Coordinates of C-alpha atoms in Angstrom, one line a residue:
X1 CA -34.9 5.2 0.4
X2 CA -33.4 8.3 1.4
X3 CA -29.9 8.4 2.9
X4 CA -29.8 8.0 6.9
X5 CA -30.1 11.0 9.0
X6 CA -27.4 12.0 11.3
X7 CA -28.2 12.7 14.9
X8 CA -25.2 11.6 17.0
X9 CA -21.2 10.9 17.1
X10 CA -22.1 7.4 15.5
X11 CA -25.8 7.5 15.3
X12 CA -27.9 8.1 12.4
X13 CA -32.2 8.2 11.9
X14 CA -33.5 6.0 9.4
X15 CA -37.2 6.8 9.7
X16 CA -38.3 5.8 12.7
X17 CA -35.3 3.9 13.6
X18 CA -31.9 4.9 15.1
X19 CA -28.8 3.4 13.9
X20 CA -25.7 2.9 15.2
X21 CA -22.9 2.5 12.8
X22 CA -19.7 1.0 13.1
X23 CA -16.3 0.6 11.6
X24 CA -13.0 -0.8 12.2
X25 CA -10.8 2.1 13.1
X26 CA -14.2 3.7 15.1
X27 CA -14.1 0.3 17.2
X28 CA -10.1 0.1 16.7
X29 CA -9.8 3.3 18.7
X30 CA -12.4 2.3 21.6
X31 CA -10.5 -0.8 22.1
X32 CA -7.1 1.6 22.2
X33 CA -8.4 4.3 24.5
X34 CA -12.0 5.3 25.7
X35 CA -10.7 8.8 26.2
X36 CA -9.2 8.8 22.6
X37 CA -12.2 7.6 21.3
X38 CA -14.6 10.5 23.3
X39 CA -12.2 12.8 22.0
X40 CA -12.3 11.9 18.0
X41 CA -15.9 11.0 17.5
X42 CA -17.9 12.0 20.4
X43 CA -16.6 15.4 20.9
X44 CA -15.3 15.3 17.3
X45 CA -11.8 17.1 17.9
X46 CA -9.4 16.9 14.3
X47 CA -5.7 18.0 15.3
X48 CA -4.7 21.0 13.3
X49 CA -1.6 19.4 12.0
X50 CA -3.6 17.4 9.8
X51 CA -3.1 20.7 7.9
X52 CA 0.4 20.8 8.6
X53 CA 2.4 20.2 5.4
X54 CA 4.9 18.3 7.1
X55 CA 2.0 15.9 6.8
X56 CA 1.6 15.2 3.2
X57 CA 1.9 11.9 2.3
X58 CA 0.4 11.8 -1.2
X59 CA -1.7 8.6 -1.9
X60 CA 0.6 7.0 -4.2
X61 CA 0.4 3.7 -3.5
X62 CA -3.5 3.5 -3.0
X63 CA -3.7 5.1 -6.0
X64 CA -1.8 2.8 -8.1
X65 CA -3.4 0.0 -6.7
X66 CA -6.9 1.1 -7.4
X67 CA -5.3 1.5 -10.8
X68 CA -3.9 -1.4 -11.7
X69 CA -7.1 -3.2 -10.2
X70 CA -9.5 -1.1 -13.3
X71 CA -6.6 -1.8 -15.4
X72 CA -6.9 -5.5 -14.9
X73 CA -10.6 -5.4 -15.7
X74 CA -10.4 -3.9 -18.6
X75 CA -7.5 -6.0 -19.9
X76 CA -10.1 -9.1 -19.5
X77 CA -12.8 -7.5 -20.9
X78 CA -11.2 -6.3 -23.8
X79 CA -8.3 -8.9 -24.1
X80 CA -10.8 -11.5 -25.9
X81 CA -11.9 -9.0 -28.6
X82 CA -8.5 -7.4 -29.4
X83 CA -6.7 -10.8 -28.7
X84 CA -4.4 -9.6 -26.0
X85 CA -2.0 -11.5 -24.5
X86 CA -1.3 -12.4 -21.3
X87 CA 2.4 -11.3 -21.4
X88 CA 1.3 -8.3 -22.7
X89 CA -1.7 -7.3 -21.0
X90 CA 0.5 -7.7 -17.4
X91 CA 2.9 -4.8 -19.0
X92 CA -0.2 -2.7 -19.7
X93 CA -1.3 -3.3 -15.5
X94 CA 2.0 -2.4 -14.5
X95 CA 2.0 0.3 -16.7
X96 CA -1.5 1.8 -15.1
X97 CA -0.4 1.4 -11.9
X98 CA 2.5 3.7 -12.0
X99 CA 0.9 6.4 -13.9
X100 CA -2.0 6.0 -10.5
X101 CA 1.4 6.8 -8.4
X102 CA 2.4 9.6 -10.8
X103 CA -1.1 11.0 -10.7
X104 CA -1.0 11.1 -6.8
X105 CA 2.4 11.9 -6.6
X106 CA 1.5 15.4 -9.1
X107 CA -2.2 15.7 -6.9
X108 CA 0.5 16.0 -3.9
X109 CA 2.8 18.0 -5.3
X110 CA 0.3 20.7 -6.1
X111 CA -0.9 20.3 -2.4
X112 CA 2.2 21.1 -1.2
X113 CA 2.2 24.7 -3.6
X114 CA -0.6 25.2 -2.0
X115 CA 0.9 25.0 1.2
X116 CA 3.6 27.1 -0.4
X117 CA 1.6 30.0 -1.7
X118 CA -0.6 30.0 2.0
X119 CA 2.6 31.1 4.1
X120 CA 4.5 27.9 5.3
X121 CA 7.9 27.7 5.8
X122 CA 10.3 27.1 2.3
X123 CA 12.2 25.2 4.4
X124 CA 9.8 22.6 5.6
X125 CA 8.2 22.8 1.8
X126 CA 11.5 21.7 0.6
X127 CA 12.1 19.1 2.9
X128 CA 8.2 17.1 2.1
X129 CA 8.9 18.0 -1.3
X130 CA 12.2 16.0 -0.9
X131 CA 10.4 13.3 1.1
X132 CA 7.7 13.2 -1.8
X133 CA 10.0 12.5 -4.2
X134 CA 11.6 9.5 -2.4
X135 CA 8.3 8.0 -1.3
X136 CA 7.3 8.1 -5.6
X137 CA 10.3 6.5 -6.3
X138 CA 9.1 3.6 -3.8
X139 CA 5.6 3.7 -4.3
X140 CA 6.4 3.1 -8.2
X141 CA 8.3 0.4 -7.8
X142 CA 6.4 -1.4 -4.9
X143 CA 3.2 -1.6 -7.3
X144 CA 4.9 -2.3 -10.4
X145 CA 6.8 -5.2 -8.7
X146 CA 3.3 -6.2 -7.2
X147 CA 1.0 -6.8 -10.0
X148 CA 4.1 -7.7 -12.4
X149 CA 3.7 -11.0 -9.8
X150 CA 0.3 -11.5 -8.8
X151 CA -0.4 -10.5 -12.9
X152 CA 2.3 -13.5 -14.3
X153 CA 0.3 -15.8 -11.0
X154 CA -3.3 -14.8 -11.5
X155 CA -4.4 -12.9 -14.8
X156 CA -5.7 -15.9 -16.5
X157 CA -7.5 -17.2 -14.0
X158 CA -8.8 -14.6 -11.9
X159 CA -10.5 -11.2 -12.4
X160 CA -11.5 -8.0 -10.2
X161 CA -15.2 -7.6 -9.3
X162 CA -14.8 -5.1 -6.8
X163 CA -12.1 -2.6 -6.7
X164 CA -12.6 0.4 -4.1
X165 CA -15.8 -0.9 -3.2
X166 CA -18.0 1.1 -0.3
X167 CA -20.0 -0.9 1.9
X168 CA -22.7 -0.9 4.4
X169 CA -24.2 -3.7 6.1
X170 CA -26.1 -4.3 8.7
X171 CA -25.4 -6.6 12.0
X172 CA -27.8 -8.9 12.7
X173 CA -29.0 -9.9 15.7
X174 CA -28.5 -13.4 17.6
X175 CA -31.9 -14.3 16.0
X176 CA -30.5 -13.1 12.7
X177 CA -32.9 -10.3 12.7
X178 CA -31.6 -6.8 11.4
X179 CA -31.2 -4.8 14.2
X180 CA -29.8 -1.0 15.0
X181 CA -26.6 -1.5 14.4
X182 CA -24.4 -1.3 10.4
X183 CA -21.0 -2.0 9.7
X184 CA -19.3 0.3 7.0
X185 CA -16.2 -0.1 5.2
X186 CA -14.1 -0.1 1.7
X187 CA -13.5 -3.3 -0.1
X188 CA -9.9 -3.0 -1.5
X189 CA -10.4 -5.5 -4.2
X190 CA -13.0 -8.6 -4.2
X191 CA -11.5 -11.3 -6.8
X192 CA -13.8 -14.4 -9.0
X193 CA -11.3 -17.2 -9.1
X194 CA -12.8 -19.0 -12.6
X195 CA -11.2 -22.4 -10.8
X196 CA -12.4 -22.8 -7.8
X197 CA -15.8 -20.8 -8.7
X198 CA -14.8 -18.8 -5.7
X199 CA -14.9 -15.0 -4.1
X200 CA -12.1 -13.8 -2.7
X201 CA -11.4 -10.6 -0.4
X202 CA -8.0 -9.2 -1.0
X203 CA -6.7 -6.7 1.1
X204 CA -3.3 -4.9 0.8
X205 CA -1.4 -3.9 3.2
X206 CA 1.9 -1.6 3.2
X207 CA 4.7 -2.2 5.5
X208 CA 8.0 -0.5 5.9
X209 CA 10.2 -3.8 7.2
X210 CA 10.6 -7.5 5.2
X211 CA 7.2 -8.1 4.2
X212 CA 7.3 -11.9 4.9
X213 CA 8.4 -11.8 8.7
X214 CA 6.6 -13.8 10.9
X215 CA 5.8 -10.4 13.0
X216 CA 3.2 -9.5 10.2
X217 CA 2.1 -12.6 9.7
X218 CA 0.7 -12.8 13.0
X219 CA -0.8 -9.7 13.2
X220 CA -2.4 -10.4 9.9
X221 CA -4.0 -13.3 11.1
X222 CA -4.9 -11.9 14.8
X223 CA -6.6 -8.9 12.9
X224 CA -10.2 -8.7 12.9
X225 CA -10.8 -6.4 10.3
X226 CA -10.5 -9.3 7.6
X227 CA -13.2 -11.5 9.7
X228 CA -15.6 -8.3 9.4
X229 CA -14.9 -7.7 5.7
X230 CA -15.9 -11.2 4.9
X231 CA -19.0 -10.5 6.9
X232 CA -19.9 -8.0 5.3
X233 CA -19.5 -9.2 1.8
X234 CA -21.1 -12.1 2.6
X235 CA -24.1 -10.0 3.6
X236 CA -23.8 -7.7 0.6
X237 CA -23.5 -11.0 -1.8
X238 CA -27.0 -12.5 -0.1
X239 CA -28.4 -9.2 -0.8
X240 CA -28.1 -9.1 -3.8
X241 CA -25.7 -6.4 -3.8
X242 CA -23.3 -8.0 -6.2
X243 CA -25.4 -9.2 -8.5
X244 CA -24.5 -6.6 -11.2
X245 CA -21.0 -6.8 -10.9
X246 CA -20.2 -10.3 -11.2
X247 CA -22.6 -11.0 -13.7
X248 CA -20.7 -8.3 -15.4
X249 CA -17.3 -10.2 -15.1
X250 CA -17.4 -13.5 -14.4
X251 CA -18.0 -14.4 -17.7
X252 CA -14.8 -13.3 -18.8
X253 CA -12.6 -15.9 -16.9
X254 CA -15.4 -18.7 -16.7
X255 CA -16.7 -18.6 -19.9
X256 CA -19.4 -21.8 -18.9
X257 CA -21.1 -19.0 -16.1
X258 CA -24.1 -18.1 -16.9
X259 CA -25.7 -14.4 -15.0
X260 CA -28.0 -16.2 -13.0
X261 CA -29.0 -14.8 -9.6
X262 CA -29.5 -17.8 -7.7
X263 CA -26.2 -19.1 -8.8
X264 CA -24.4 -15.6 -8.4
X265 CA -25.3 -15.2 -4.5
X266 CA -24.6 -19.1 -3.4
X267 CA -21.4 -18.2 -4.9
X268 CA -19.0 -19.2 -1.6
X269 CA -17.1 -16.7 0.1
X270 CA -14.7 -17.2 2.9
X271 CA -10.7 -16.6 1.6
X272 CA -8.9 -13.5 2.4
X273 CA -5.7 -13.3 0.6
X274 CA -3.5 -10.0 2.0
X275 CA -1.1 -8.8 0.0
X276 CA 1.6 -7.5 2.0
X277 CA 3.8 -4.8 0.3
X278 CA 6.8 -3.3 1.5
X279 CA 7.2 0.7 0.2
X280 CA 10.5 0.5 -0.8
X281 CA 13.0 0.0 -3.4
X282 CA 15.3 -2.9 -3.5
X283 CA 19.2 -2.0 -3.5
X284 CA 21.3 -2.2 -6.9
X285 CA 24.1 -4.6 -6.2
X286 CA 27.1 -2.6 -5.7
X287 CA 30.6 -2.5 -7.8
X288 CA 33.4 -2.7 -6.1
X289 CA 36.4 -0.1 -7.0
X290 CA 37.9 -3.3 -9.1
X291 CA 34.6 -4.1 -11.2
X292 CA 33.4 -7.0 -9.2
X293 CA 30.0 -7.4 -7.3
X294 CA 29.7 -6.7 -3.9
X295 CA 29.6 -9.7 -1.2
X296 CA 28.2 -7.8 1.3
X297 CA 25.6 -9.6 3.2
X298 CA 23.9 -6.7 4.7
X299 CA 22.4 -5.6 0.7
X300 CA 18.3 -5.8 0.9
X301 CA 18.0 -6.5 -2.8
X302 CA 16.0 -9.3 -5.0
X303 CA 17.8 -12.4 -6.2
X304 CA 17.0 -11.7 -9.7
X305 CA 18.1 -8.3 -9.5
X306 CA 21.8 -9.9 -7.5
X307 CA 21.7 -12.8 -10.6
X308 CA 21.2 -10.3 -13.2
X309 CA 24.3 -8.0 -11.8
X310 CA 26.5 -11.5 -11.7
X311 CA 25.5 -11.9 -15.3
X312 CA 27.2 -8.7 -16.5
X313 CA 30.5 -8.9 -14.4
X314 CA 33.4 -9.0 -16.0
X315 CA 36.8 -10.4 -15.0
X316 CA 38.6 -7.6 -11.8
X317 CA 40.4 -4.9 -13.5
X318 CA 43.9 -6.3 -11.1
X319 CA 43.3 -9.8 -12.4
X320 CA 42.8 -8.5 -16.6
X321 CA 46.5 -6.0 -15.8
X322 CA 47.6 -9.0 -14.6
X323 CA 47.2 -11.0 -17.4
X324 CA 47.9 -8.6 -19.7
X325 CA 51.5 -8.3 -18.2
X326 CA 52.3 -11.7 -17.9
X327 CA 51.3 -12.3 -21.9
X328 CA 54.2 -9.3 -22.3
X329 CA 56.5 -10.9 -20.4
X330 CA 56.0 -13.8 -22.3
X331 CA 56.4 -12.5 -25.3
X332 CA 59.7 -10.9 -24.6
X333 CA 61.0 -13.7 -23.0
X334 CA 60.1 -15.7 -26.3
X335 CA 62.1 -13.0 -28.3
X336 CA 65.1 -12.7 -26.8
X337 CA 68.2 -14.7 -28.2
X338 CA 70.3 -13.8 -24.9
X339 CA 71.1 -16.5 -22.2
X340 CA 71.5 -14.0 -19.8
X341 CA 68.9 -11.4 -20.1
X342 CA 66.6 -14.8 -21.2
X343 CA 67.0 -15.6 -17.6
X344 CA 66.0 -12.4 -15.9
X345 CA 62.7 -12.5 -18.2
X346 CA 62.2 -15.9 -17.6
X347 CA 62.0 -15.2 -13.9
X348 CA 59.9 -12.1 -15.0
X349 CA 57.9 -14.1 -16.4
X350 CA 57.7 -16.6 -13.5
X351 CA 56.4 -13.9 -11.5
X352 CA 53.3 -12.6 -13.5
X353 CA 52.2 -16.5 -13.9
X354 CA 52.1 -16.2 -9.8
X355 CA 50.7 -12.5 -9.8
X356 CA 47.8 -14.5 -12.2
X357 CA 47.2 -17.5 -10.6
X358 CA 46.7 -14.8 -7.3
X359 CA 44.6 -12.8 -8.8
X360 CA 42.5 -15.6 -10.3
X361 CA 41.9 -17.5 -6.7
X362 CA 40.9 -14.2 -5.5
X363 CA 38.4 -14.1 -7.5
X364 CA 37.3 -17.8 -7.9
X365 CA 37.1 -17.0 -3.8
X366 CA 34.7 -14.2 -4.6
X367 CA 32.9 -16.3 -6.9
X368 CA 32.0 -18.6 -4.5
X369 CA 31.2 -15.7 -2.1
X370 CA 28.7 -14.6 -4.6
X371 CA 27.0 -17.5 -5.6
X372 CA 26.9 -18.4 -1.1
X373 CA 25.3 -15.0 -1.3
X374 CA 22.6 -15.3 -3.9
X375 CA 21.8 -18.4 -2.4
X376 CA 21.0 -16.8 0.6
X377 CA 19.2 -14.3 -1.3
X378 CA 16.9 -17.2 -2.7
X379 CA 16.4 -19.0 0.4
X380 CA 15.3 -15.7 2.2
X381 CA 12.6 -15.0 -0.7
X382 CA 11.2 -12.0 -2.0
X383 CA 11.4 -9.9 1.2
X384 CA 9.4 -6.5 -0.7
X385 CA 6.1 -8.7 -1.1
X386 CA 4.2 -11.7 0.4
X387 CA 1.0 -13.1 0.4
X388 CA -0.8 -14.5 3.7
X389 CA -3.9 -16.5 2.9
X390 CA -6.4 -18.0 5.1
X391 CA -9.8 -18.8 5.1
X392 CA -12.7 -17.3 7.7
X393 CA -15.2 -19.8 9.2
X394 CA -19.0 -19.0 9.9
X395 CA -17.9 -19.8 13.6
X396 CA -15.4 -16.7 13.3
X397 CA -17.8 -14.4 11.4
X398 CA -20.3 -15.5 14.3
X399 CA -18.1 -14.7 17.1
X400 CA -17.1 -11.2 15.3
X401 CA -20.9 -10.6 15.1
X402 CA -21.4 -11.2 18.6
X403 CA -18.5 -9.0 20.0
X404 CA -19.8 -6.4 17.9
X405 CA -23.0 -5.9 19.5
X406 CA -21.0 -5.7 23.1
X407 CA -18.9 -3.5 21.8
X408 CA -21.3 -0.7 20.5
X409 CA -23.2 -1.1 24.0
X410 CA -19.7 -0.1 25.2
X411 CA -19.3 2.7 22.2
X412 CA -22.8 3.4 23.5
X413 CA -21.7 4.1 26.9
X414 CA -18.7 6.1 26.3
X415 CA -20.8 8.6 24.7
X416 CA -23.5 9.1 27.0
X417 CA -21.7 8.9 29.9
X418 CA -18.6 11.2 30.6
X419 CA -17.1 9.2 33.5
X420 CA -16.8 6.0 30.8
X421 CA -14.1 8.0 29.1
X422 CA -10.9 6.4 30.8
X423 CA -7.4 6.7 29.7
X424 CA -5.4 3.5 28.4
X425 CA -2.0 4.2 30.2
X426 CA -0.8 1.6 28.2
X427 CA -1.5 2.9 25.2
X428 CA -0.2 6.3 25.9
X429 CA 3.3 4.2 26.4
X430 CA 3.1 2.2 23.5
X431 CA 5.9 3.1 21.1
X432 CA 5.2 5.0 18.1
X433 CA 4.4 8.2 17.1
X434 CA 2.2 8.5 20.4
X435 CA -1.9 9.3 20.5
X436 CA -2.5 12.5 18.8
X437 CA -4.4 13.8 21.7
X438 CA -2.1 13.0 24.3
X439 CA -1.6 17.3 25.1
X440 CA -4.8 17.3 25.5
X441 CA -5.7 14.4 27.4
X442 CA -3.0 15.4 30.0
X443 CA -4.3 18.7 30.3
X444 CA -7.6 17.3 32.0
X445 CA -9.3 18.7 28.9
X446 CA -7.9 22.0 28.8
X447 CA -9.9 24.5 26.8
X448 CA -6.6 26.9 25.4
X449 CA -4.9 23.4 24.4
X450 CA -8.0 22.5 22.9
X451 CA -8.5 25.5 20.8
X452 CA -5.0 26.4 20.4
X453 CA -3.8 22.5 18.8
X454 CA -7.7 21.2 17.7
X455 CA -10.9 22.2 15.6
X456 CA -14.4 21.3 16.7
X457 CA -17.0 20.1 13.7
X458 CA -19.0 23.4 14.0
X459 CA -14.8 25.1 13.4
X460 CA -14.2 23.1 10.3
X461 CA -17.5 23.9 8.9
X462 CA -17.3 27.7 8.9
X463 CA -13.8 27.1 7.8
X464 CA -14.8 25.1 4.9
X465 CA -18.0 28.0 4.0
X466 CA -15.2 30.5 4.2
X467 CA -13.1 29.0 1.9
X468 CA -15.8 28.1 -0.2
X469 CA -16.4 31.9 -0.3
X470 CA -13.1 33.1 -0.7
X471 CA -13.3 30.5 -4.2
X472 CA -16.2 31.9 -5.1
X473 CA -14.7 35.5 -5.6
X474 CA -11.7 34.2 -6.8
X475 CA -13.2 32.7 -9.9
X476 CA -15.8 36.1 -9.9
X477 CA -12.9 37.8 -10.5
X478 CA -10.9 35.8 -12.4
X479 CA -13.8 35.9 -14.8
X480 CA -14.0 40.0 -15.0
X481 CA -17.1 42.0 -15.4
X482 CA -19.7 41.0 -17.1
X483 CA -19.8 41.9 -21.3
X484 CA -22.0 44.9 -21.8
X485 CA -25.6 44.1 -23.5
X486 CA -27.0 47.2 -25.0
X487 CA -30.8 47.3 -23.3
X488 CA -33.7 45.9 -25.2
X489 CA -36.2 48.7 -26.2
X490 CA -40.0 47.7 -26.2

């Protein structure tokens, strides 16, 4: 069958049929803000700043992730033939991942020459390319420390069937009947658990606060996105969709599956396990000026990391001078043969056992500072990644369905009808970065703010033909003239 026809902001010919089709942020931003939603994909307005250097983010943790997900496939598939070990084929993960964030992180970087070369500002380069750098540094990190633990949890038990996986589905009707409307998406990752004989949906999400706070927890569970991903697979899974890939796999973590079809799509789905990841590096514990650990209770570390540092302390430098005064005073008061200057040293002496026995308590009370600190630490928990797990129920899948369906008569409305396009006041105050077509929408639709800050679809286009031009005669004439052929005679 040949791919769906576009005829409409979300509307697409199939033959004779006309299909509506969905996706979370399309219904995301009709929720939001009608008039947002008019503006990005009925009218199909992209701000030029999406352009705007200051803008590159680099995809550096997406890309590691997809990574380290292949990575992981390959490390089972191969594992049982080269005899890899577990141990061994986490480092190799890890290892994939961060070259994905160094791959993105380069992909970025040359982005941002671009940006360079076309005319923007050195200053601003400077400044993203300073930002860049930071967010590698994080990005690095955050996956490494990611699959180091969900690789030591669930290597050897669990493999990747799906990693980046597109999707599109359709929503049936109350009667279960396939109707206009299809749901499209990306699968992050779909995992076979060999011991539960399972599928599950994982989904990661990056956050920039503790990634175990109750705040994302409940937003995580309130989201609707992860009801409509399970869904969908379940639709793709009864389709057959997934036959290939799992047969593929499954094998390799449950070695008594067999590829059988039947028993591939009764496989049961229904866990979503999202992987929260915070995008940034832990602090190093910090050395204090006399070569003891920091107490501070503010530092946003690990408690292995805080452990390890309290492993390599060594003694302050006042208390080791301190000591190392009081063992000359001893030995000079044990030298001398004079009453007299025997008694000045032997108050001397008196005095560095004090200065010692100061020094030391000061730093058995630090000791016990630390180890009240890195108790803390432990209790608080792994604050740079979490796991929220919870399991979707036909009823909740049945309920998403039926929502659907009243919201794309809603979508449906907002397009056809102008007056439907109403502002969310709400969301215009709703802290942030504010809506991206807030000038706009303030300006009643104001044709010089729209051309001056927006392009239209027909805009990009010709943009895109130009530049497809202009790299047409670049490489014409980066290639030179053609080599002379001397003519062929008859």
């Amino acid at each position: 069958m040949s791919a769906p026809r576009r005829s409409g902001p979300t509307e697409y010919r199939d033959g004779r049929v006309s299909l509506q089709v969905l996706s979370h942020s399309k219904t995301s931003t009709s929720r939001d803000c009608p008039a947002k939603f008019g503006y990005r994909y009925v009218d199909g307005l992209r701000p030029k700043t999406e352009k705007d250097p200051t803008r590159i983010r680099g995809r550096g943790m997406h890309a590691g992730l997809e990574a380290g997900f292949v990575s992981w496939i390959w490390c089972r598939m191969l594992g049982l033939a080269l005899g890899l070990e577990p141990g061994d084929a986490v480092v190799a993960i890890v290892d994939a991942a961060r070259i994905g964030v160094r791959r993105a992180h380069r992909a970025a970087l040359a982005e941002l020459e671009a940006a360079r070369q076309s005319g923007a500002a050195i200053e601003v380069i400077d400044d993203v390319r300073e930002r860049l750098e930071e967010a590698y540094e994080a990005d690095a990190w955050a996956v490494g420390h990611f699959f180091e633990v969900v690789g030591a949890r669930d290597y050897e038990r669990k493999i990747p069937v799906l990693v980046e996986h597109a999707f599109d589905v359709p929503i049936v009707d109350v009667s279960g009947r396939r109707g206009h409307l299809r749901w499209i998406g990306y699968f992050d990752c779909v995992m076979y658990d060999a011991r539960t004989r399972t599928l599950e949906l994982w989904e990661q999400k990056t956050v920039g606060t503790n990634a175990g706070s109750d705040e994302h927890r409940r937003r995580i569970e309130g989201d609707p996105q992860t009801t409509s991903y399970i869904y969908a697979l379940r639709r793709e899974l009864a389709a057959g969709g997934l036959d290939a890939a799992i047969a593929a796999v499954s094998g390799f973590v449950d070695l008594s599956a067999t590829p059988d079809v039947q028993r591939i799509r009764a496989i049961p789905v229904g866990t979503v396990v999202v992987n929260v990841i915070r995008r940034k590096k832990p602090s190093e514990p910090k050395t204090l000026a006399d070569g003891t650990i920091s107490t501070d209770r503010r530092i946003d570390t690990l408690p292995e990391l805080y452990a390890a540092a309290l492993e390599g302390q060594r003694e302050p430098h006042g208390l080791t001078k301190a000591e190392g005064d009081c063992q000359e005073a001893q030995a000079a008061f044990s030298a001398e043969q004079d009453p007299k200057a025997a008694e000045k040293l032997g108050k001397k002496l008196e005095r560095a056992k004090q200065a010692v026995q100061k020094k030391r308590a000061a730093f058995q009370a630090t000791r016990a500072k630390q180890a009240d600190l890195l108790e803390r630490l432990r209790q608080r928990g792994d604050t740079f990644l979490a796991e929220v797990e919870q399991f979707v129920t036909d009823h909740e899948c049945e309920r998403w369905r039926s929502e659907m369906w009243v919201e794309a008569e809603r979508m449906r409305r907002i397009e056809k009808r102008p007056a439907e396009r109403t502002r969310n006041l709400g969301y215009c105050t709703a802290p942030g970065r504010g809506c991206t077509y807030r000038t706009l929408c303030y300006s009643g639709g104001d044709e010089s703010v729209r051309m001056q800050e927006f392009t239209t679809p027909a805009e990009r286009e010709a943009h895109e033909l130009e530049r497809e031009e202009d790299r047409a005669a670049e490489r014409e004439e980066q290639a030179g003239p053609e080599p002379y052929s001397a003519p062929a005679w008859g």
